[in-house]
């Protein structure tokens, strides 16, 4: 996604451009719709980035049931904690590569979304997440990412950071 004036310079006295390509599915059936769209794009296996509490209380099962129904494979990474660390991102990248995942699904609130974005970007760009502090440091597109909210708050699912 893009933010204010990213790739779109200010047009003088005409204000700023806000460009954030993406798609939001809302309401009943949105999860089924998102999974169908990923399958239609040819994705084969998801890394589901979440936290252990959402797995323990059974919330992630709503997602895995839809993935199973669509015959999409997945691996769950539930090592995400509030304010994800470099080590958590690295562990997610390692699991994604070892499991042969080709896209990422974040499931939860801001922390799983932020961790998933970092995992997706780092998988294609390499290095350490520390190398990307700042704006516009990555040079390659990140893996496809679907963000599934379980909270209302930060809008981390919609931003590129």
Coordinates of C-alpha atoms in Angstrom, one line a residue:
X1 CA 0.0 0.0 0.0
X2 CA 1.0 3.6 -0.4
X3 CA 0.6 6.7 1.7
X4 CA 0.4 10.4 1.2
X5 CA 2.4 11.5 -1.9
X6 CA 4.1 8.1 -2.2
X7 CA 4.9 7.8 -5.9
X8 CA 2.5 10.7 -6.5
X9 CA 4.2 14.0 -5.9
X10 CA 2.3 17.0 -4.7
X11 CA 0.4 18.7 -7.5
X12 CA 1.2 22.3 -6.4
X13 CA -1.8 24.1 -5.0
X14 CA -4.2 21.2 -5.6
X15 CA -3.5 19.4 -2.3
X16 CA -2.0 16.0 -1.6
X17 CA -2.7 12.6 -3.1
X18 CA -3.5 9.7 -0.8
X19 CA -3.1 6.4 -2.7
X20 CA -3.5 3.1 -0.8
X21 CA -4.3 0.3 -3.2
X22 CA -6.0 -2.7 -1.6
X23 CA -9.3 -4.3 -1.2
X24 CA -11.4 -4.5 1.9
X25 CA -14.1 -7.1 2.4
X26 CA -16.5 -6.4 5.2
X27 CA -19.4 -8.1 6.8
X28 CA -20.8 -11.6 6.9
X29 CA -19.1 -13.9 4.4
X30 CA -16.0 -11.7 4.0
X31 CA -13.7 -14.4 5.3
X32 CA -15.0 -16.9 2.8
X33 CA -14.7 -14.3 0.0
X34 CA -11.1 -13.4 0.9
X35 CA -10.1 -17.0 0.9
X36 CA -11.8 -17.6 -2.5
X37 CA -10.0 -14.7 -3.9
X38 CA -6.6 -15.9 -2.7
X39 CA -7.3 -19.3 -4.2
X40 CA -8.3 -17.7 -7.5
X41 CA -5.0 -15.9 -7.6
X42 CA -3.2 -19.3 -7.4
X43 CA -2.0 -19.1 -3.8
X44 CA -1.4 -22.6 -2.4
X45 CA -0.3 -22.4 1.2
X46 CA -0.8 -19.7 3.9
X47 CA 1.3 -18.8 6.9
X48 CA -1.3 -17.7 9.4
X49 CA 0.2 -15.1 11.8
X50 CA -1.6 -14.8 15.0
X51 CA -1.1 -15.1 18.8
X52 CA -1.4 -18.1 21.1
X53 CA -4.5 -16.7 22.9
X54 CA -6.5 -16.6 19.7
X55 CA -5.5 -20.2 19.0
X56 CA -6.3 -21.3 22.5
X57 CA -9.8 -19.7 22.6
X58 CA -10.7 -21.2 19.2
X59 CA -10.9 -18.0 17.2
X60 CA -8.4 -19.2 14.7
X61 CA -10.5 -22.2 14.0
X62 CA -13.0 -20.0 12.2
X63 CA -10.3 -19.2 9.7
X64 CA -8.8 -22.7 9.4
X65 CA -12.3 -24.2 8.8
X66 CA -12.7 -21.9 5.8
X67 CA -9.2 -22.7 4.6
X68 CA -9.9 -26.4 4.9
X69 CA -13.2 -26.0 3.0
X70 CA -11.3 -24.3 0.2
X71 CA -8.6 -26.9 0.3
X72 CA -5.9 -24.4 0.9
X73 CA -3.0 -25.6 3.0
X74 CA -1.7 -23.5 5.9
X75 CA 0.8 -23.4 8.8
X76 CA 0.0 -21.5 11.9
X77 CA 2.6 -19.2 13.5
X78 CA 1.2 -18.2 16.9
X79 CA 4.4 -16.7 18.3
X80 CA 3.3 -13.1 17.8
X81 CA 3.1 -11.0 21.0
X82 CA 2.2 -7.3 21.5
X83 CA 4.7 -5.1 19.8
X84 CA 6.4 -7.9 17.8
X85 CA 10.2 -8.2 18.2
X86 CA 12.9 -8.8 15.6
X87 CA 13.1 -12.4 16.9
X88 CA 9.4 -13.0 16.4
X89 CA 9.6 -11.7 12.8
X90 CA 12.7 -13.9 12.1
X91 CA 10.9 -16.9 13.5
X92 CA 7.9 -16.3 11.3
X93 CA 10.1 -15.9 8.2
X94 CA 11.9 -19.1 9.0
X95 CA 8.6 -21.1 9.5
X96 CA 7.2 -19.6 6.3
X97 CA 10.2 -20.8 4.3
X98 CA 10.4 -24.2 6.0
X99 CA 6.7 -24.8 5.4
X100 CA 6.7 -23.6 1.7
X101 CA 4.1 -20.9 2.2
X102 CA 3.4 -18.6 -0.7
X103 CA 1.2 -16.0 1.1
X104 CA 0.4 -14.7 4.5
X105 CA -2.8 -14.3 6.5
X106 CA -2.7 -12.1 9.7
X107 CA -5.4 -12.9 12.2
X108 CA -5.9 -10.7 15.2
X109 CA -5.3 -7.1 16.0
X110 CA -2.4 -4.6 15.3
X111 CA 0.4 -6.8 16.5
X112 CA -0.3 -9.9 14.3
X113 CA -0.9 -7.5 11.4
X114 CA 2.4 -5.7 11.9
X115 CA 4.3 -8.9 12.4
X116 CA 2.7 -10.4 9.3
X117 CA 3.6 -7.4 7.2
X118 CA 7.2 -7.6 8.4
X119 CA 7.3 -11.4 7.7
X120 CA 5.8 -10.9 4.2
X121 CA 8.2 -8.0 3.3
X122 CA 11.3 -9.6 4.8
X123 CA 10.7 -12.9 3.0
X124 CA 11.0 -11.3 -0.4
X125 CA 13.5 -8.6 0.4
X126 CA 15.9 -10.4 2.7
X127 CA 18.1 -9.1 5.5
X128 CA 17.0 -8.1 8.9
X129 CA 13.8 -6.1 9.7
X130 CA 16.2 -3.6 11.3
X131 CA 17.5 -2.8 7.7
X132 CA 14.1 -1.4 6.8
X133 CA 13.6 1.3 9.5
X134 CA 12.3 4.4 7.9
X135 CA 10.3 4.8 4.7
X136 CA 10.6 3.2 1.3
X137 CA 13.6 0.9 2.2
X138 CA 12.3 -2.3 0.6
X139 CA 12.9 -2.8 -3.2
X140 CA 10.7 -5.8 -3.9
X141 CA 7.0 -6.4 -3.5
X142 CA 6.0 -8.4 -0.3
X143 CA 4.2 -11.7 -0.5
X144 CA 0.4 -11.5 -0.9
X145 CA -1.1 -10.6 2.5
X146 CA -4.7 -11.0 3.8
X147 CA -5.5 -9.3 7.1
X148 CA -8.4 -10.6 9.2
X149 CA -9.4 -8.3 12.0
X150 CA -10.6 -9.6 15.4
X151 CA -10.5 -6.1 16.9
X152 CA -11.3 -2.5 16.0
X153 CA -8.6 0.0 16.7
X154 CA -5.3 0.7 15.0
X155 CA -6.1 0.1 11.3
X156 CA -2.8 -1.8 11.1
X157 CA -4.4 -4.1 8.5
X158 CA -4.7 -1.1 6.1
X159 CA -1.3 0.5 6.4
X160 CA 2.0 -0.4 4.8
X161 CA 4.0 0.0 8.0

